GROMACS .gro file of C-alpha atoms in nm:
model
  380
    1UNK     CA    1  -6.469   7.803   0.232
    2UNK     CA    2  -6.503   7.759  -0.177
    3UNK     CA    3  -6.157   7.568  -0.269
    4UNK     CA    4  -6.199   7.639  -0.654
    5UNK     CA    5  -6.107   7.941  -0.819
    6UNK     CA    6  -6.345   8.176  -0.948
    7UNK     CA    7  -6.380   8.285  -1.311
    8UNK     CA    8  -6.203   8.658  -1.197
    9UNK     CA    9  -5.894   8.445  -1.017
   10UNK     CA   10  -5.860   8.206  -1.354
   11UNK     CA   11  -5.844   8.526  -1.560
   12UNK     CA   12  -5.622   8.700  -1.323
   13UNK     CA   13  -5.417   8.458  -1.361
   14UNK     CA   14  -5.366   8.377  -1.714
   15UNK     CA   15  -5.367   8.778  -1.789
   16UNK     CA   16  -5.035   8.771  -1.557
   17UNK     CA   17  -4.857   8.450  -1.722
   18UNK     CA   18  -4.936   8.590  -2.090
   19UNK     CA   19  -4.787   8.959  -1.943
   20UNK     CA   20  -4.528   8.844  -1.754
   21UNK     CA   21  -4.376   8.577  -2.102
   22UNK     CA   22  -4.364   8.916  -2.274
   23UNK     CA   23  -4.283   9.197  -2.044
   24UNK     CA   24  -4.107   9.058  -1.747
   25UNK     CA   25  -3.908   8.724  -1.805
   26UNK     CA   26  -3.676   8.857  -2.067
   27UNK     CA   27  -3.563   9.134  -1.867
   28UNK     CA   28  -3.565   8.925  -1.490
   29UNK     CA   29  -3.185   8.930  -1.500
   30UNK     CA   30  -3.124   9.213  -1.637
   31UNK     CA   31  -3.288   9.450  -1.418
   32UNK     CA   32  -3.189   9.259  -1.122
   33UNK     CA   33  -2.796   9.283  -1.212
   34UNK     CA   34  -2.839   9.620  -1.276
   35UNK     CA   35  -3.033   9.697  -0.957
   36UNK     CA   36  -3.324   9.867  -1.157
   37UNK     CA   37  -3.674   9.906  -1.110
   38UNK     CA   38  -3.853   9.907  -1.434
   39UNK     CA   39  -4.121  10.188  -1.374
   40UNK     CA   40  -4.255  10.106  -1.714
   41UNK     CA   41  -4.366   9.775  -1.619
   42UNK     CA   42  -4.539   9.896  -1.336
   43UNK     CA   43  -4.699  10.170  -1.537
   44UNK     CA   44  -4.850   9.855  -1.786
   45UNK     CA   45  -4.961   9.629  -1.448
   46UNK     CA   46  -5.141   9.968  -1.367
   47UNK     CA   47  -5.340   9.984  -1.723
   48UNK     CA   48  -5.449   9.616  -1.622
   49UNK     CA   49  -5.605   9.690  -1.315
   50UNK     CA   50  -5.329   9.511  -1.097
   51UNK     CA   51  -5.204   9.841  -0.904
   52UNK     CA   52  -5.593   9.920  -0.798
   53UNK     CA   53  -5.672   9.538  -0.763
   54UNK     CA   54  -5.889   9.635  -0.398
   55UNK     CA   55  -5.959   9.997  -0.498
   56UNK     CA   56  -6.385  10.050  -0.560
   57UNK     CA   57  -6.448  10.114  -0.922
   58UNK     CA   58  -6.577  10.384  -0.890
   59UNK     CA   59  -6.228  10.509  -0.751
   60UNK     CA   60  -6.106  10.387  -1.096
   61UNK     CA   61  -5.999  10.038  -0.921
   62UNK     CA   62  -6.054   9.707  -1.040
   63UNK     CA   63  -6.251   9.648  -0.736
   64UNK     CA   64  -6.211   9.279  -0.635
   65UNK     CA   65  -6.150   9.124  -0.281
   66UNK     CA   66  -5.852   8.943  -0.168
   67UNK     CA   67  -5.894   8.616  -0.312
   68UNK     CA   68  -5.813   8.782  -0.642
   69UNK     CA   69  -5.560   8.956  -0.471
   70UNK     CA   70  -5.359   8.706  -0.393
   71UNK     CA   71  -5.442   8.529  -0.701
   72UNK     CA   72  -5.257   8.838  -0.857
   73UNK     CA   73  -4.944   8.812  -0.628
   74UNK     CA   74  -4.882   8.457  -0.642
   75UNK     CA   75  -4.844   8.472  -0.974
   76UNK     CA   76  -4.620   8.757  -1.014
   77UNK     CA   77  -4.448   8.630  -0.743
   78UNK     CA   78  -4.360   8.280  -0.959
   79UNK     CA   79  -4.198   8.506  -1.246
   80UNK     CA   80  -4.012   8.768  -1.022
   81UNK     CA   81  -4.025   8.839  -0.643
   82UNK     CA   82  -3.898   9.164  -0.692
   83UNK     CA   83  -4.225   9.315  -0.885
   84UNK     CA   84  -4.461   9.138  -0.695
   85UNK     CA   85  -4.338   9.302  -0.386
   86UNK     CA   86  -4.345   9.673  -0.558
   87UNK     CA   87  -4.707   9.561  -0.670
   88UNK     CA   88  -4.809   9.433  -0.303
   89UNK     CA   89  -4.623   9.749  -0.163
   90UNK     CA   90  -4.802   9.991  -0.421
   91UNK     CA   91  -5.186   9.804  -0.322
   92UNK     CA   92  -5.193   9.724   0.047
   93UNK     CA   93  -4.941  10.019   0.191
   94UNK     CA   94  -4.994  10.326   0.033
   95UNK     CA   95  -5.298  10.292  -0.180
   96UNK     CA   96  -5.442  10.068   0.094
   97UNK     CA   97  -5.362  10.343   0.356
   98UNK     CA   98  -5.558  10.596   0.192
   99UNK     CA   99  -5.835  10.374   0.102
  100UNK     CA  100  -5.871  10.259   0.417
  101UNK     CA  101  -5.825  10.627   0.586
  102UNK     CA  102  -5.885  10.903   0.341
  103UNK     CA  103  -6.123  11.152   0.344
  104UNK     CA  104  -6.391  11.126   0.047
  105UNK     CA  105  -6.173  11.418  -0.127
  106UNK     CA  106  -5.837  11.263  -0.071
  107UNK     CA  107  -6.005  10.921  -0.168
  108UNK     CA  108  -6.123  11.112  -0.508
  109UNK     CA  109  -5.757  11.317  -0.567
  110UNK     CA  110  -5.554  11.019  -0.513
  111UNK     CA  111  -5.675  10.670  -0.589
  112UNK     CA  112  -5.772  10.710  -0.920
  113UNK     CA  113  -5.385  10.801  -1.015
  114UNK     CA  114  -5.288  10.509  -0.791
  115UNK     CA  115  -5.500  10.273  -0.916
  116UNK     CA  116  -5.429  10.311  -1.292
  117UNK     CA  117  -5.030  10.306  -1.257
  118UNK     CA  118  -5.043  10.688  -1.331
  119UNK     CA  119  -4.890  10.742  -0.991
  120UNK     CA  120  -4.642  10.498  -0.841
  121UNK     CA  121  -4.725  10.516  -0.412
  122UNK     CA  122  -4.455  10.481  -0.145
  123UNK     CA  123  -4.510  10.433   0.235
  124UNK     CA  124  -4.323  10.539   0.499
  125UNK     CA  125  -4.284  10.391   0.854
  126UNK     CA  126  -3.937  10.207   0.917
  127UNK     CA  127  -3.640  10.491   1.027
  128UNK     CA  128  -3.275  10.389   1.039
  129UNK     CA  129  -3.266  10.300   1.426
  130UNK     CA  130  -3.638  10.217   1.466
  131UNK     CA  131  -3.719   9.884   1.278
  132UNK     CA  132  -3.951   9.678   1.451
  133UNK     CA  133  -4.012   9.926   1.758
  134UNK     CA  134  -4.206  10.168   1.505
  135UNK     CA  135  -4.343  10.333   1.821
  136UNK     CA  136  -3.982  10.504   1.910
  137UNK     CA  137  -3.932  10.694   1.565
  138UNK     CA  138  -3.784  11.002   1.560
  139UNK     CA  139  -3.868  11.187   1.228
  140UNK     CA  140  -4.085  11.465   1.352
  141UNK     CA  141  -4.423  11.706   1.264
  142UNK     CA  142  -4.448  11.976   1.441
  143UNK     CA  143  -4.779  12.206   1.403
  144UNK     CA  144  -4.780  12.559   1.272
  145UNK     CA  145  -5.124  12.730   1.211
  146UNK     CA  146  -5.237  12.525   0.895
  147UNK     CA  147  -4.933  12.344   0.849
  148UNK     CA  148  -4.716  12.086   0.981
  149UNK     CA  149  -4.305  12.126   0.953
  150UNK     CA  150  -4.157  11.794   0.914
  151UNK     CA  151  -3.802  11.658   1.030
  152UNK     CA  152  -3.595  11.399   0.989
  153UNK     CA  153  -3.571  11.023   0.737
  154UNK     CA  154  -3.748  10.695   0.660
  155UNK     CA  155  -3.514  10.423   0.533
  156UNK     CA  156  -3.588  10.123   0.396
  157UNK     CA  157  -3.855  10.228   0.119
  158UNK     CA  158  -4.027  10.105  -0.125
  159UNK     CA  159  -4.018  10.346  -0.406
  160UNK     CA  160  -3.857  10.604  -0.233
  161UNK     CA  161  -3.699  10.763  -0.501
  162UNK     CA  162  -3.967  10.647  -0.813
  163UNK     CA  163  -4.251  10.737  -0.584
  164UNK     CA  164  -4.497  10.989  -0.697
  165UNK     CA  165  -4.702  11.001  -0.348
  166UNK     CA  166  -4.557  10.859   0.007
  167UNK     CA  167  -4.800  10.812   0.339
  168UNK     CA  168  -4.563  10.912   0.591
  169UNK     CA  169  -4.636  10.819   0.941
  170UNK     CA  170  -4.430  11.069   1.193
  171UNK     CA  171  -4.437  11.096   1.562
  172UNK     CA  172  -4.700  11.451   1.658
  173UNK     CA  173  -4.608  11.333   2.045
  174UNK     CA  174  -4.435  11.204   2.287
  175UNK     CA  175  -4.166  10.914   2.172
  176UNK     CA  176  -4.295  10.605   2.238
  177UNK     CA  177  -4.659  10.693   2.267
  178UNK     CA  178  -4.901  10.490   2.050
  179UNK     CA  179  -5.110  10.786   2.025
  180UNK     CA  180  -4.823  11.016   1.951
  181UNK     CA  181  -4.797  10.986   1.543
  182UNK     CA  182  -4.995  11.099   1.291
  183UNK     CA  183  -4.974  11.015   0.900
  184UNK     CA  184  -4.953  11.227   0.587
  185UNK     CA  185  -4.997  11.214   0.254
  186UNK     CA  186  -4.687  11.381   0.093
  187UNK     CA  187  -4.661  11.443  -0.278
  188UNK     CA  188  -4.325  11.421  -0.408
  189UNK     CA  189  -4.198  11.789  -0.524
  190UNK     CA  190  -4.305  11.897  -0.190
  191UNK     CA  191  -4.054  12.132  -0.086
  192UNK     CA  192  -3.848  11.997   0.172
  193UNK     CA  193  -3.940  11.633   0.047
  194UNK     CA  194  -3.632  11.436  -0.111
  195UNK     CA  195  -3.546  11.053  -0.142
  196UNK     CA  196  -3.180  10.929  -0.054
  197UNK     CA  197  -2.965  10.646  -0.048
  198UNK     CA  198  -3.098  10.355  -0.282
  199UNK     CA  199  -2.985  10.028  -0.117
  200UNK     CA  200  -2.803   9.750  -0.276
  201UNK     CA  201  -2.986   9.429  -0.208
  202UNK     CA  202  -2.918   9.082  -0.122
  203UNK     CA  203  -3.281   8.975  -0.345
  204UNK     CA  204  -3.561   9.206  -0.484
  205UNK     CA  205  -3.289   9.405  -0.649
  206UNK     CA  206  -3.575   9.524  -0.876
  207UNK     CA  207  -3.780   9.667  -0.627
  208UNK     CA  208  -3.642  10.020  -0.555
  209UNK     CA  209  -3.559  10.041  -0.186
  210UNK     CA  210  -3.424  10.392  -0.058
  211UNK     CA  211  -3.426  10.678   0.175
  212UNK     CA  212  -3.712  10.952   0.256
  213UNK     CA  213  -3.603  11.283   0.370
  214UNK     CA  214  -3.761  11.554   0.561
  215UNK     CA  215  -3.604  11.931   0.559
  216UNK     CA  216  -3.855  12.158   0.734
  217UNK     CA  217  -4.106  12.002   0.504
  218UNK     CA  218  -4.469  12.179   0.520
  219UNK     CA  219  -4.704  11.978   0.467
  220UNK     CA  220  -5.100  12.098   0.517
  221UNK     CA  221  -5.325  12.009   0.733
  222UNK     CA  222  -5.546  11.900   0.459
  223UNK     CA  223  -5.323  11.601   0.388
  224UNK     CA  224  -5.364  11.406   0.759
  225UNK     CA  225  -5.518  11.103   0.691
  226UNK     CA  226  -5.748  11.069   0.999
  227UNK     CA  227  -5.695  11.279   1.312
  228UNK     CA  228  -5.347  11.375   1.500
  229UNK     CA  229  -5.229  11.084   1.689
  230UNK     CA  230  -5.379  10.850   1.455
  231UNK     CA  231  -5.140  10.734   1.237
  232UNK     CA  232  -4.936  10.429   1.448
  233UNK     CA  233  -5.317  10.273   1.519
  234UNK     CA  234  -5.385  10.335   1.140
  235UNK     CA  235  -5.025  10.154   1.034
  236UNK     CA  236  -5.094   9.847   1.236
  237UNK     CA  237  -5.443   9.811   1.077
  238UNK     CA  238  -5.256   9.868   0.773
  239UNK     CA  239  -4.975   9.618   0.815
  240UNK     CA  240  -5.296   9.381   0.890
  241UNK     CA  241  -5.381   9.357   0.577
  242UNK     CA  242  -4.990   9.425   0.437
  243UNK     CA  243  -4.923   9.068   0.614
  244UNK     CA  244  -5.172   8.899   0.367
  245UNK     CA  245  -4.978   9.027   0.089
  246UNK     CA  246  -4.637   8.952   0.183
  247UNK     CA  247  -4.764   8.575   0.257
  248UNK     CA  248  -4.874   8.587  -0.121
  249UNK     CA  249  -4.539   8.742  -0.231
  250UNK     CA  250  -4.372   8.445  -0.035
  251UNK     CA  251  -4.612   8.213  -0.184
  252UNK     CA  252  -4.564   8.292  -0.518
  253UNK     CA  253  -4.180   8.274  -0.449
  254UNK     CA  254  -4.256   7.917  -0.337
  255UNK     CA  255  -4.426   7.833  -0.665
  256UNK     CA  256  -4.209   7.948  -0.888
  257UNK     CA  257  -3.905   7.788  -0.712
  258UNK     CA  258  -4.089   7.425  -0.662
  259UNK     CA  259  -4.167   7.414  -1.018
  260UNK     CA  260  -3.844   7.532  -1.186
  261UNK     CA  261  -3.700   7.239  -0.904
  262UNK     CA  262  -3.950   6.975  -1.027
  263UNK     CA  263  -3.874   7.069  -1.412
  264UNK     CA  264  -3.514   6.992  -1.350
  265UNK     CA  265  -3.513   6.678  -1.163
  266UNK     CA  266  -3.707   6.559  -1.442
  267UNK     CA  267  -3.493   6.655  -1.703
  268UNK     CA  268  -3.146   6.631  -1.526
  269UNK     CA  269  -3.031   6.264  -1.564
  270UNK     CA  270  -2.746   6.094  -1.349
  271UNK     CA  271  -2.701   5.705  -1.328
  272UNK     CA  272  -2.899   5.659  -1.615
  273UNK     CA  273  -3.211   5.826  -1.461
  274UNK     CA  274  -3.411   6.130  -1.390
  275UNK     CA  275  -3.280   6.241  -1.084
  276UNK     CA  276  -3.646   6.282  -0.961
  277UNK     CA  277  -3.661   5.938  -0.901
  278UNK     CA  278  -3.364   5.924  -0.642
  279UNK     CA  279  -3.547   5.909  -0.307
  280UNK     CA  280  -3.329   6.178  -0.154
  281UNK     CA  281  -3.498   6.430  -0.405
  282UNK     CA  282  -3.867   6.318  -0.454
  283UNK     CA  283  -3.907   6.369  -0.047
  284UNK     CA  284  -3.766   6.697  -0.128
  285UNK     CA  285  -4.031   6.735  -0.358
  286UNK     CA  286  -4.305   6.582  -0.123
  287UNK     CA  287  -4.177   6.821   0.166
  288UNK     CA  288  -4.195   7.129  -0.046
  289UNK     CA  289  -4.518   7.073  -0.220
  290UNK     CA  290  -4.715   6.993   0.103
  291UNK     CA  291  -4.539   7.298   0.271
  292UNK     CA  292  -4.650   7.521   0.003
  293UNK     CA  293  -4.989   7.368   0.023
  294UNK     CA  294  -5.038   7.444   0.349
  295UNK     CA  295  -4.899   7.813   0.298
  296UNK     CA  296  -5.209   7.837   0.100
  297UNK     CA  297  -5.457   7.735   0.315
  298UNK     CA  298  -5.325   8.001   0.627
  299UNK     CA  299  -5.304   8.260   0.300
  300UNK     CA  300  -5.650   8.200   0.185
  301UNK     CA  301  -5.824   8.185   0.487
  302UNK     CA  302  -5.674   8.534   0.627
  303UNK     CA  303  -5.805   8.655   0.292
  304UNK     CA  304  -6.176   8.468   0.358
  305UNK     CA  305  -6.161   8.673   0.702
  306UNK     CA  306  -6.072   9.023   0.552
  307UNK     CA  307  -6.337   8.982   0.289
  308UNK     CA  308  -6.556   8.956   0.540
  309UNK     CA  309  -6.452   9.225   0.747
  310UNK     CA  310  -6.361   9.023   1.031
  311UNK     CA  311  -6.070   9.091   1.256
  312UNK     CA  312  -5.735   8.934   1.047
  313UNK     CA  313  -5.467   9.011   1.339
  314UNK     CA  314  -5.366   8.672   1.396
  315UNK     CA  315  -5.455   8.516   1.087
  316UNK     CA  316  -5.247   8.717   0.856
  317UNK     CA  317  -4.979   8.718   1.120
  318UNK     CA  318  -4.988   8.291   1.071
  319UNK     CA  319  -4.988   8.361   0.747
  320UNK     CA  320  -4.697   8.553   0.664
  321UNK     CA  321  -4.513   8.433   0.918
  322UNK     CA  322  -4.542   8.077   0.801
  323UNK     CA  323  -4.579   8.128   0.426
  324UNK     CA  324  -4.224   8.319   0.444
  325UNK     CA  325  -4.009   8.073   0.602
  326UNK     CA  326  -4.163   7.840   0.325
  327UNK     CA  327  -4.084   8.055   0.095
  328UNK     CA  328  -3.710   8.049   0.197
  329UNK     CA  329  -3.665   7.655   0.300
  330UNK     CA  330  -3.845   7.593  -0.057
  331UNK     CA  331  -3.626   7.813  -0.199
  332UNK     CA  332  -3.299   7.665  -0.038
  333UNK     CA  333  -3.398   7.318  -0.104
  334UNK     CA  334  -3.476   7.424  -0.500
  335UNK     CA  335  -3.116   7.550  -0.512
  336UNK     CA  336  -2.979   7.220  -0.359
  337UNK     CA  337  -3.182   7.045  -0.606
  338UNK     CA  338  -3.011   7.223  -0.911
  339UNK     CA  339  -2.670   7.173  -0.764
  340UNK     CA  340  -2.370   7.351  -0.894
  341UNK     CA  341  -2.624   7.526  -1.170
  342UNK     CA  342  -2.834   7.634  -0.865
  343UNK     CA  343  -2.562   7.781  -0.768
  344UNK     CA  344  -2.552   7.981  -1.110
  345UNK     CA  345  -2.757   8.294  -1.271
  346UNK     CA  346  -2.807   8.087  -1.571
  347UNK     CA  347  -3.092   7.888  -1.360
  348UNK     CA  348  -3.382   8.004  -1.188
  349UNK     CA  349  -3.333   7.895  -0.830
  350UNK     CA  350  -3.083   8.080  -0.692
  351UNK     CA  351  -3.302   8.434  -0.744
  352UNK     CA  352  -3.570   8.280  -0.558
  353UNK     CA  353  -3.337   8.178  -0.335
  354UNK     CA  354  -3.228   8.579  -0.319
  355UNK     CA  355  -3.544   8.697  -0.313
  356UNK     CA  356  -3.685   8.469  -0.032
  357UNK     CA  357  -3.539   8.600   0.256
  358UNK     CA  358  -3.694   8.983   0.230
  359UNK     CA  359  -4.020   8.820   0.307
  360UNK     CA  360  -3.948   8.720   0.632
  361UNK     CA  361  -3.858   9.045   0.739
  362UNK     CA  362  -4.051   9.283   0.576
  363UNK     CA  363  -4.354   9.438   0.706
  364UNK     CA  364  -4.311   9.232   1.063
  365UNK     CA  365  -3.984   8.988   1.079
  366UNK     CA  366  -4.098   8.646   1.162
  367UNK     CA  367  -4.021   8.709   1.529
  368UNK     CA  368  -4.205   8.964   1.562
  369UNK     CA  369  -4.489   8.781   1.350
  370UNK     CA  370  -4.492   8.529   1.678
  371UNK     CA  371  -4.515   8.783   1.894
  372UNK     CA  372  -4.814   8.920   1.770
  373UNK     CA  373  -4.950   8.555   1.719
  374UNK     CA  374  -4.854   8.498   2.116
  375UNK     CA  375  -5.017   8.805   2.248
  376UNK     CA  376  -5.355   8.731   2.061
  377UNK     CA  377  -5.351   8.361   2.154
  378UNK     CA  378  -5.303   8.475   2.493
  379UNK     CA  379  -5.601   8.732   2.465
  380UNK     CA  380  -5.816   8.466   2.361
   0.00000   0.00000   0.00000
């Protein structure tokens, strides 16, 4: 595996710094206090290529692989969790979905508004009393003639309410049955098709997070992505790759909170010294810089294997799973590190802090990122 970055990763890179010093950190706070996703923003990422960063070219994407993926994430990630997860959300979930899935026209009609930021996309899997057990949703499709009348909610969205297009994935069978849902592409203004409750957040208060609601919605037959009973096999193919970016959005988190905490215990002086050279703190440092490190490596090399088309199950499962819980230890120990002003929204750490703990829930919680991890070891 190449260690160094490419000339597309460096440029990635320093495009987001210079973007994010003029578009996103004056506003952090702001938008986060206020609960408010800034749809603007996410329009500009778009006209930089970072809402189409694995979409084909010729699909109007940027058309780059995963190292420059998470390249892209990390360091949106170090300025402000919550965008970075409404940019991973937009790429790997819905975008990804229908990239991955999609028919040659629904490839054509759709990515090229996703991947320029013209549309914002939404996915829809989690329901109110079916989290982790996807399998025993009840938000229903039932078939008539061309169409399919859809029932019932999806909570827990990303861009629910902003959205301009959702894949839905709704049960077509029996409850419980892995071959029993189907997905849909659902544009909003769909009659029947509404978003709910927004949700006030612990962290990534400027990621929109609501409700999805079906009223006899009709959707066409022309918008299944794949066949009936597809769509549960497609989402876990999908969360596959989803895993890779939420270990990027937890690595960037990382980052950003490791180097605001290595700033200030250089600055801060007490007993006539930087308080980086107390013992107590530098192994703080050490611990959280080698942690991080090695959240890289289990990031990077689930991305080597998806680039190459190999199977990514329990590699992006490592991944995320570990690169989360650093995420939230190096977040906790940045705080501690700060002190009282840690403790403050004048300083940087305790957003991260905030913002850490989504990761290792979303898309898989970290138990259920063992289990998967267990079963495949156990394949093997």
């Amino acid at each position: 595996m190449e260690f160094t970055l490419s000339e597309n990763q460096i440029m990635i890179a320093e495009m987001i710094r210079k973007f994010g010093d003029e578009h996103i950190r004056p506003k952090l706070m702001e938008w986060d206090e206020a609960q408010e996703f800034p749809v603007p923003v996410m329009k500009k990422l778009g006209e930089l290529g970072l809402l189409g960063v694995l979409v084909p070219t010729e699909y109007g994407g940027s058309g780059f692989g995963y190292f420059e993926y998470v390249t892209a994430l990390t360091e949106i990630g170090k300025i402000c969790g919550s965008i970075c997860l409404s940019v991973a959300a937009h790429n790997s979930l819905c975008t990804g979905h229908i990239l991955q899935f999609g028919t040659e026209e629904q490839k054509k009609k759709y990515l090229p508004k996703l991947a320029t930021g013209e549309w914002i996309g939404a996915w829809g899997l989690t329901e109110q009393n079916t989290g982790s057990d996807a399998g025993g949703m009840l938000t229903t499709a039932v078939q008539d003639g061309d169409y399919f009348v859809i029932n019932g909610s999806k909570n827990f969205i990303t861009h629910a309410i902003s959205g301009d297009v959702a894949v839905v994935i709704v049960r077509t069978g029996e409850k419980g049955d892995s071959h029993g849902m189907t997905a849909f592409i659902i544009e909003k203004g769909t009659k029947g098709f509404s978003s709910g409750k927004k949700e006030n957040k612990l962290g990534m208060r400027a990621s929109e997070t609501a409700e999805l609601i079906f009223q006899d919605c009709r959707v066409h037959k022309s918008q299944m992505l794949g066949k009936v009973g597809e769509g549960f096999i497609q989402a876990m193919k999908v969360l596959d790759g989803g895993r890779i970016s939420i270990a990027a959005v937890s690595l960037g988190i990382a980052r950003g909170a490791y180097e605001a905490a290595l700033k200030y215990s250089k600055e801060r002086h007490q007993f006539g010294k930087s308080i980086s050279a107390f013992q107590a703190i530098a192994f703080k440092l050490a611990d959280m810089a080698t942690e991080i490190d090695a959240a890289e490596l289990l990031t990077f090399k689930a991305a080597d294997l998806k680039n190459r088309g190999e199977k990514v199950t329990k590699a992006s499962a490592f991944a995320k799973y570990y690169a989360s819980e650093v995420a939230v230890r190096v977040s906790t120990e940045a705080v501690q590190i700060f002190g009282g002003y840690g403790y403050t929204k004048d300083f940087p750490a305790e957003k991260f802090y905030r913002d850490s703990k989504l990761c290792t829930i979303g898309e898989g919680t970290s138990e259920i990122q063992k289990l998967v991890i267990s079963r495949e070891l156990i394949k093997e």
